[in-house]
Coordinates of C-alpha atoms in Angstrom, one line a residue:
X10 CA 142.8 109.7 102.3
X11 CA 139.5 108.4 104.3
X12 CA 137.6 110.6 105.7
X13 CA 138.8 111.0 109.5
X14 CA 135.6 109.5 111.0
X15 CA 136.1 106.6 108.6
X16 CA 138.7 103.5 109.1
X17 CA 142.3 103.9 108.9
X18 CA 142.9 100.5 107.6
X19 CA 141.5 99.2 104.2
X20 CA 138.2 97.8 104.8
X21 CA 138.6 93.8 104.0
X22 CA 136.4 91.8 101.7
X23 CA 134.0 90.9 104.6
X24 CA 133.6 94.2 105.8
X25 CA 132.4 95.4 102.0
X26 CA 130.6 92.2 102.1
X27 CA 128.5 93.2 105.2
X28 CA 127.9 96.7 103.6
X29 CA 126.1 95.1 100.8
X30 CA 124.4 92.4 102.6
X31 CA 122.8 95.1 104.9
X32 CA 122.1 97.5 101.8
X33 CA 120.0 94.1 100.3
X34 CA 118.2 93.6 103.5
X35 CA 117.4 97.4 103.3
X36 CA 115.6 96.6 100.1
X37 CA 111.4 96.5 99.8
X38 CA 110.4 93.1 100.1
X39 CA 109.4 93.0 96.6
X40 CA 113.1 93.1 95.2
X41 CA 114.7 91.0 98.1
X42 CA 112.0 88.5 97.0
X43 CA 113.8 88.1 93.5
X44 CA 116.8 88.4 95.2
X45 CA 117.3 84.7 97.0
X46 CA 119.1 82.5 94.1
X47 CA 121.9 85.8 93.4
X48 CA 125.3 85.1 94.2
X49 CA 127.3 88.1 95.8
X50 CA 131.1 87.7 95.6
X51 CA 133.3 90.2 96.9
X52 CA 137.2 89.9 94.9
X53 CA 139.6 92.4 94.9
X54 CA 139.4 93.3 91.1
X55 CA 137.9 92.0 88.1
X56 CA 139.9 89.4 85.6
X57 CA 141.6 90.1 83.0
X58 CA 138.9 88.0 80.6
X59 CA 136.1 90.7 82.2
X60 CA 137.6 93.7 81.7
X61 CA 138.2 92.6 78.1
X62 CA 134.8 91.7 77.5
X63 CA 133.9 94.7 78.7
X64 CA 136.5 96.9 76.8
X65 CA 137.7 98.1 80.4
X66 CA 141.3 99.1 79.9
X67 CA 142.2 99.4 83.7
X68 CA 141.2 97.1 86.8
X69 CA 140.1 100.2 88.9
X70 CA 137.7 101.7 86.6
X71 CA 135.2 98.6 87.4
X72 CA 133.1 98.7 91.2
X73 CA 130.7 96.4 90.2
X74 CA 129.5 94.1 87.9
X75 CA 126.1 91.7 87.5
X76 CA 126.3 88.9 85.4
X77 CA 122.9 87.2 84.6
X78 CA 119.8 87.8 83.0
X79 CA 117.4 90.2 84.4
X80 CA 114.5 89.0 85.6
X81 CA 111.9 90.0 83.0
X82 CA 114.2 88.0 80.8
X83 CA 113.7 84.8 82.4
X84 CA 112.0 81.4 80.7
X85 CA 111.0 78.4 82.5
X86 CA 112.7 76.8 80.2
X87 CA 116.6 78.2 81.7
X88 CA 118.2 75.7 83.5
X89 CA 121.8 74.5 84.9
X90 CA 123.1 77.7 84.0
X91 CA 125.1 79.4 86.5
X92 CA 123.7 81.6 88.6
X93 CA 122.9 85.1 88.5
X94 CA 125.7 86.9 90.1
X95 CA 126.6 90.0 91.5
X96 CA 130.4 90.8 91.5
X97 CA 131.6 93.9 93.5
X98 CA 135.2 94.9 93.1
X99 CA 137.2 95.9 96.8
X100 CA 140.1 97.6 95.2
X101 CA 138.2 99.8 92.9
X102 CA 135.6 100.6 95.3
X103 CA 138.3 101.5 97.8
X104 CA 139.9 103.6 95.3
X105 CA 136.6 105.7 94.8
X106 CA 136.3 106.1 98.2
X107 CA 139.6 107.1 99.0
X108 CA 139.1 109.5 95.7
X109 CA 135.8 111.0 96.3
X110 CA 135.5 110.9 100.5
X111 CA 132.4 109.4 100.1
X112 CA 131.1 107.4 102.9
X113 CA 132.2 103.9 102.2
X114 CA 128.7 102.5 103.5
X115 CA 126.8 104.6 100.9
X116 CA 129.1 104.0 97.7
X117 CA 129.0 100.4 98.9
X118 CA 125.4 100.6 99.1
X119 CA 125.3 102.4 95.6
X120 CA 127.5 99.7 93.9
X121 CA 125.4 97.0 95.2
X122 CA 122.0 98.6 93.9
X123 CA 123.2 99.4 90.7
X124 CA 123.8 95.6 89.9
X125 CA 120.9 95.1 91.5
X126 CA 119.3 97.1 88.9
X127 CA 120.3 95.1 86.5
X128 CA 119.1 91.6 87.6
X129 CA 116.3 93.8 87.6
X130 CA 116.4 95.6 84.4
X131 CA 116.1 98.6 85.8
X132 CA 116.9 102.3 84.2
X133 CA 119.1 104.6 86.1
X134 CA 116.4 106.6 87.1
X135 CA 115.0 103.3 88.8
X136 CA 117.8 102.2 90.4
X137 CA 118.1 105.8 92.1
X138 CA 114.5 105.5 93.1
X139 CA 115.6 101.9 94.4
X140 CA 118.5 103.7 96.5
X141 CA 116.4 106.1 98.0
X142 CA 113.8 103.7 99.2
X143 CA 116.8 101.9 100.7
X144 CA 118.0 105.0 102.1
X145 CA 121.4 104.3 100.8
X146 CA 121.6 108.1 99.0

């Protein structure tokens, strides 16, 4: 059960698409710069082919997930690839957040910059020093 100062009603795709987009444009200006050309997509779970791939037995064991190449892995030479994306999974998110009591804007905002991370390449310890700049923890 949420929290009682949180929302009754399941937050919708938007609303954890908001979340995210205000956790990114909480961000130094050093990592929004890199950020411009990421696609974020908000679906209610990941695919079957994705939680294969990632040996993932369950759909709401998976929050997040960045498909790409982090940045220090970048050529010139890529091109008409798809781009770098950043998927974040409502259901499972919700079903942390209804697990934990967590505040939905911080594991949102948690979510979002651990796949930030790693566009970035980023170690865990980065990507906590990356939340705290944000002041997402």
């Amino acid at each position: 059960m949420p929290p009682a100062d949180q929302p009754r009603n399941p937050p919708d795709a938007a609303t954890i698409e908001a979340i995210a987009r205000a956790t990114i444009a909480g961000l130094p200006a050093e990592f929004r710069a890199h950020l411009g050309d990421v696609v974020l997509i908000v679906e209610d779970l990941a695919d079957d082919e994705t939680l294969d791939a990632l040996g993932i037995a369950h759909p709401l064991d998976l929050t997040g997930l960045y498909h790409g190449r982090p940045v220090g892995e970048k050529s010139s030479m890529d091109s008409g690839g798809l781009p770098d994306r950043i998927h974040l999974y409502r259901r499972a998110i919700l079903d942390e957040w209804i697990e934990t009591g967590i505040d939905l804007n911080a594991l949102v905002a948690h979510v979002t910059i651990h796949e930030i991370g790693h566009h970035f390449g980023l170690s865990d310890d980065d990507m906590h020093a990356l939340e705290d700049s944000a002041g997402a923890a």
